Amino acid sequence: MYGVQRTARPTDWDVLSILRILLSKRGYLLFGCSSAAMEPEAPVYERMHEHGGRDNISPPVVRGIAERMKEVRDLGVEVAVVIGGGNIWRGLSAADRGMDRTTADYMGMLATVINALALRSILEQIGVEARVQTAIEMKNVAEPFILGRAVRHLELGRVVIFAAGTGNPYFSTDTTAALRASEIRADVILKATKVDGVYDRDPNKFPDARRYDRLTFTEALTKRLQIMDSTAFSLCMDNKIPIVVFNMYTPGILRDAVLGRNVGTLVCDEAPAK
């Protein structure tokens, strides 16, 4: 519930312990999707990024995501979000094509602010108070990231959207999520993707690929599973922040995750000895 005194993070998946979540979303999740399965329309996506396009953000898709966030907020859970900008600009890809990496990454940070403002707008339309905080100061459009202010917003039941990454180049959306989750003492990171969990190999190439329901941090490292980049994963492991990897396009998925139902893949610390 809002403003509840923080305690130790849960070592097991216990709905009663989940008071504050951080939702990590890649920018492509805001892009236009097919109505049948809400899967990104890859050929259109590729054409837009090759030749330029206007509809990099789909309002109906953003509304669907916002409504799922509202379901969780209405349960009394404090919700923070880290959002990427890949639907608009990918810094690493631009660097691979010859652009200066630092400049490309800063452009990517600005793209995350555009996405954050779009999400805030839709959240407020459906009656959810939201604040955008940016790691790069831009006072006319958002608050600067101030930890105490962010925590206070969460305690008052507002959704806090963290944008502009860490404010530094060479750091990914995953690393930003792990850092902000550590700072606000989130109970869990919910990593929204377009797949329904972590597999032992690529399920798009191998029909017999096996999905893991649960992994420890050590198991994920041993099996070399690419759940997050190494910096982000180390932050989560060191600070014992559980990660749930799930398919954002599944209706009711956020609510199910917070209620402790078996969704996606849970990555967590070693279970304590009984």
Coordinates of C-alpha atoms in Angstrom, one line a residue:
M1 CA 0.0 0.0 0.0
Y2 CA 1.1 3.6 -0.6
G3 CA 3.5 4.9 2.0
V4 CA 3.9 1.6 3.8
Q5 CA 7.2 1.3 5.8
R6 CA 9.9 -0.4 3.7
T7 CA 11.1 -3.8 4.8
A8 CA 13.6 -6.4 3.4
R9 CA 13.0 -7.5 -0.1
P10 CA 11.1 -10.8 -0.5
T11 CA 13.3 -13.9 -1.1
D12 CA 10.3 -15.8 -2.5
W13 CA 7.4 -14.7 -4.6
D14 CA 5.1 -13.3 -2.0
V15 CA 2.3 -10.9 -3.0
L16 CA 2.1 -9.5 0.5
S17 CA 5.7 -8.3 0.2
I18 CA 5.4 -6.6 -3.1
L19 CA 4.8 -3.0 -2.2
R20 CA 6.9 -1.2 -4.9
I21 CA 7.7 -2.3 -8.4
L22 CA 9.8 -1.0 -11.2
L23 CA 8.6 -1.7 -14.7
S24 CA 11.3 -1.7 -17.3
K25 CA 10.0 -1.3 -20.9
R26 CA 11.8 -1.1 -24.2
G27 CA 10.7 1.7 -26.5
Y28 CA 9.6 -0.8 -29.2
L29 CA 6.7 -1.8 -27.0
L30 CA 5.1 1.6 -27.7
F31 CA 5.2 1.1 -31.4
G32 CA 2.2 0.2 -33.6
C33 CA 1.2 -3.5 -33.4
S34 CA -1.1 -5.8 -35.3
S35 CA -4.6 -6.1 -33.8
A36 CA -4.6 -9.9 -33.7
A37 CA -1.6 -10.6 -31.5
M38 CA -0.2 -7.2 -30.7
E39 CA 3.1 -8.2 -32.1
P40 CA 5.3 -5.5 -33.7
E41 CA 4.9 -5.3 -37.4
A42 CA 8.6 -5.8 -38.3
P43 CA 8.5 -4.9 -42.0
V44 CA 6.7 -1.6 -41.3
Y45 CA 9.1 -0.9 -38.4
E46 CA 12.1 -1.5 -40.6
R47 CA 10.8 0.8 -43.3
M48 CA 10.1 3.6 -40.9
H49 CA 13.6 3.5 -39.4
E50 CA 15.1 3.3 -42.8
H51 CA 13.2 6.1 -44.5
G52 CA 11.8 8.0 -41.5
G53 CA 8.2 8.0 -40.3
R54 CA 5.7 9.7 -38.0
D55 CA 3.9 7.0 -36.2
N56 CA 6.7 5.8 -33.9
I57 CA 4.3 5.8 -31.0
S58 CA 0.9 4.1 -31.2
P59 CA -1.6 5.8 -28.8
P60 CA -3.8 2.6 -28.6
V61 CA -0.8 0.5 -27.6
V62 CA 0.3 3.1 -25.1
R63 CA -3.3 3.2 -23.7
G64 CA -3.3 -0.6 -23.3
I65 CA 0.0 -0.5 -21.4
A66 CA -1.3 2.4 -19.2
E67 CA -4.5 0.5 -18.4
R68 CA -2.4 -2.5 -17.2
M69 CA -0.3 -0.2 -15.1
K70 CA -3.5 1.3 -13.6
E71 CA -4.7 -2.2 -12.6
V72 CA -1.6 -2.6 -10.5
R73 CA -1.6 0.9 -9.1
D74 CA -5.3 0.3 -8.0
L75 CA -4.1 -2.7 -6.0
G76 CA -2.1 -0.2 -3.8
V77 CA 1.2 -1.1 -5.4
E78 CA 3.7 1.8 -6.0
V79 CA 4.6 1.8 -9.6
A80 CA 7.8 3.3 -11.2
V81 CA 8.7 2.9 -14.8
V82 CA 12.0 3.1 -16.8
I83 CA 11.3 3.4 -20.5
G84 CA 13.6 3.0 -23.5
G85 CA 13.6 4.9 -26.8
G86 CA 14.3 2.2 -29.4
N87 CA 11.0 2.9 -31.3
I88 CA 12.4 6.4 -32.2
W89 CA 16.2 6.0 -32.0
R90 CA 18.8 3.3 -31.2
G91 CA 22.1 4.8 -30.2
L92 CA 24.1 1.6 -30.5
S93 CA 22.8 1.0 -34.0
A94 CA 23.6 4.5 -35.1
A95 CA 27.1 4.1 -33.7
D96 CA 27.5 0.9 -35.7
R97 CA 26.6 2.9 -38.9
G98 CA 29.3 5.5 -38.2
M99 CA 27.9 8.1 -35.8
D100 CA 29.8 9.1 -32.8
R101 CA 28.7 6.8 -30.0
T102 CA 28.4 9.5 -27.3
T103 CA 26.2 11.7 -29.5
A104 CA 24.1 8.8 -30.6
D105 CA 23.5 7.8 -27.0
Y106 CA 22.4 11.3 -26.0
M107 CA 20.0 11.3 -28.9
G108 CA 18.6 8.0 -27.5
M109 CA 18.1 9.6 -24.1
L110 CA 16.1 12.3 -25.7
A111 CA 13.9 9.7 -27.4
T112 CA 13.1 8.1 -24.0
V113 CA 11.8 11.5 -22.8
I114 CA 9.4 11.6 -25.8
N115 CA 8.1 8.2 -24.9
A116 CA 7.8 9.1 -21.2
L117 CA 5.7 12.2 -22.0
A118 CA 3.5 10.1 -24.2
L119 CA 3.0 7.5 -21.4
R120 CA 2.3 10.2 -18.8
S121 CA -0.3 11.9 -21.1
I122 CA -2.2 8.6 -21.5
L123 CA -2.0 7.8 -17.8
E124 CA -3.4 11.1 -16.8
Q125 CA -6.2 10.7 -19.4
I126 CA -7.3 7.5 -17.6
G127 CA -7.2 9.1 -14.2
V128 CA -3.7 8.1 -13.0
E129 CA -1.5 10.8 -11.6
A130 CA 2.0 10.5 -13.1
R131 CA 5.3 12.4 -13.0
V132 CA 8.2 12.2 -15.4
Q133 CA 11.7 12.6 -14.0
T134 CA 14.7 13.0 -16.3
A135 CA 18.4 12.3 -15.6
I136 CA 19.2 15.3 -18.0
E137 CA 17.6 18.4 -16.7
M138 CA 14.9 19.9 -18.9
K139 CA 12.7 21.9 -16.6
N140 CA 10.0 23.0 -19.1
V141 CA 8.8 19.4 -19.7
A142 CA 9.7 17.3 -16.7
E143 CA 11.2 17.2 -13.2
P144 CA 14.9 16.5 -12.7
F145 CA 15.6 13.1 -11.1
I146 CA 15.6 13.7 -7.3
L147 CA 15.5 10.5 -5.3
G148 CA 13.6 11.8 -2.3
R149 CA 11.0 13.5 -4.5
A150 CA 10.6 10.3 -6.6
V151 CA 10.0 8.3 -3.5
R152 CA 7.5 10.8 -2.2
H153 CA 5.5 10.7 -5.4
L154 CA 5.4 6.9 -5.1
E155 CA 4.2 7.1 -1.5
L156 CA 1.3 9.4 -2.7
G157 CA 0.2 6.9 -5.3
R158 CA 1.6 8.6 -8.3
V159 CA 3.3 6.7 -11.1
V160 CA 6.9 7.9 -11.6
I161 CA 8.4 7.6 -15.1
F162 CA 12.2 7.7 -15.2
A163 CA 13.5 9.0 -18.6
A164 CA 16.9 10.0 -20.2
G165 CA 18.6 6.9 -18.9
T166 CA 21.3 7.5 -16.3
G167 CA 22.2 10.8 -18.0
N168 CA 25.4 9.2 -19.2
P169 CA 26.3 7.5 -22.5
Y170 CA 27.2 3.8 -22.8
F171 CA 24.5 2.7 -20.3
S172 CA 21.5 0.7 -21.4
T173 CA 17.9 0.8 -20.4
D174 CA 18.4 -2.4 -18.4
T175 CA 21.2 -0.7 -16.4
T176 CA 19.0 2.3 -15.8
A177 CA 16.3 0.0 -14.5
A178 CA 18.6 -1.8 -12.2
L179 CA 20.0 1.5 -10.9
R180 CA 16.7 3.2 -10.3
A181 CA 15.3 0.0 -8.7
S182 CA 18.2 -0.1 -6.3
E183 CA 17.8 3.6 -5.5
I184 CA 14.0 3.5 -4.8
R185 CA 14.3 0.1 -3.1
A186 CA 11.9 -1.6 -5.4
D187 CA 10.8 -5.1 -4.4
V188 CA 11.0 -6.4 -8.0
I189 CA 11.9 -5.4 -11.5
L190 CA 9.2 -6.4 -14.0
K191 CA 11.0 -6.6 -17.4
A192 CA 8.5 -6.2 -20.1
T193 CA 9.4 -7.8 -23.4
K194 CA 7.6 -9.4 -26.4
V195 CA 8.5 -13.0 -25.3
D196 CA 6.9 -14.8 -22.4
G197 CA 10.0 -15.5 -20.4
V198 CA 13.6 -16.8 -20.5
Y199 CA 14.4 -19.8 -22.6
D200 CA 17.4 -22.1 -22.8
R201 CA 17.7 -21.2 -26.5
D202 CA 16.0 -19.0 -29.0
P203 CA 12.4 -20.2 -29.3
N204 CA 12.0 -18.6 -32.7
K205 CA 14.7 -20.9 -34.1
F206 CA 14.2 -24.0 -31.9
P207 CA 10.6 -25.3 -31.5
D208 CA 11.8 -27.5 -28.6
A209 CA 13.3 -24.6 -26.6
R210 CA 12.4 -24.8 -22.9
R211 CA 11.1 -21.9 -20.9
Y212 CA 12.3 -21.5 -17.3
D213 CA 9.7 -20.8 -14.7
R214 CA 12.4 -19.8 -12.1
L215 CA 16.1 -19.3 -12.0
T216 CA 18.6 -18.1 -9.4
F217 CA 21.1 -15.4 -10.4
T218 CA 23.9 -18.0 -10.2
E219 CA 22.0 -20.4 -12.5
A220 CA 21.4 -17.6 -15.1
L221 CA 25.1 -16.8 -15.1
T222 CA 26.2 -20.4 -15.3
K223 CA 23.9 -21.1 -18.2
R224 CA 24.9 -17.8 -19.9
L225 CA 21.4 -16.6 -20.3
Q226 CA 21.2 -13.1 -21.7
I227 CA 18.5 -11.7 -19.3
M228 CA 20.1 -8.3 -19.0
D229 CA 23.4 -6.8 -19.9
S230 CA 26.2 -7.7 -17.5
T231 CA 26.2 -4.3 -15.7
A232 CA 22.5 -4.4 -15.0
F233 CA 22.5 -8.0 -14.0
S234 CA 25.3 -7.5 -11.5
L235 CA 23.5 -4.6 -9.9
C236 CA 20.4 -6.8 -9.5
M237 CA 22.4 -9.7 -8.1
D238 CA 24.4 -7.6 -5.7
N239 CA 21.3 -5.8 -4.4
K240 CA 19.1 -9.0 -4.4
I241 CA 16.4 -7.4 -6.6
P242 CA 14.2 -10.1 -8.2
I243 CA 13.5 -9.9 -12.0
V244 CA 10.4 -11.1 -13.7
V245 CA 10.7 -11.4 -17.5
F246 CA 7.3 -11.5 -19.2
N247 CA 5.3 -10.7 -22.4
M248 CA 3.8 -7.2 -22.0
Y249 CA 1.3 -7.9 -24.7
T250 CA -0.6 -10.5 -22.6
P251 CA -3.8 -9.0 -21.1
G252 CA -3.8 -8.7 -17.3
I253 CA -0.1 -9.8 -17.1
L254 CA 1.1 -7.0 -14.7
R255 CA -1.7 -7.7 -12.3
D256 CA -1.0 -11.5 -12.4
A257 CA 2.7 -10.9 -11.8
V258 CA 2.0 -8.7 -8.7
L259 CA -0.5 -11.2 -7.4
G260 CA 2.2 -13.9 -7.4
R261 CA 0.8 -15.9 -10.3
N262 CA 3.1 -17.9 -12.5
V263 CA 3.9 -15.6 -15.3
G264 CA 7.1 -15.5 -17.4
T265 CA 10.3 -16.3 -15.6
L266 CA 11.3 -15.3 -12.1
V267 CA 15.1 -14.6 -11.5
C268 CA 15.9 -14.2 -7.9
D269 CA 18.5 -14.8 -5.2
E270 CA 19.3 -18.2 -3.7
A271 CA 16.4 -19.5 -1.6
P272 CA 17.3 -19.5 2.1
A273 CA 18.1 -22.7 3.8
K274 CA 15.2 -24.2 5.7

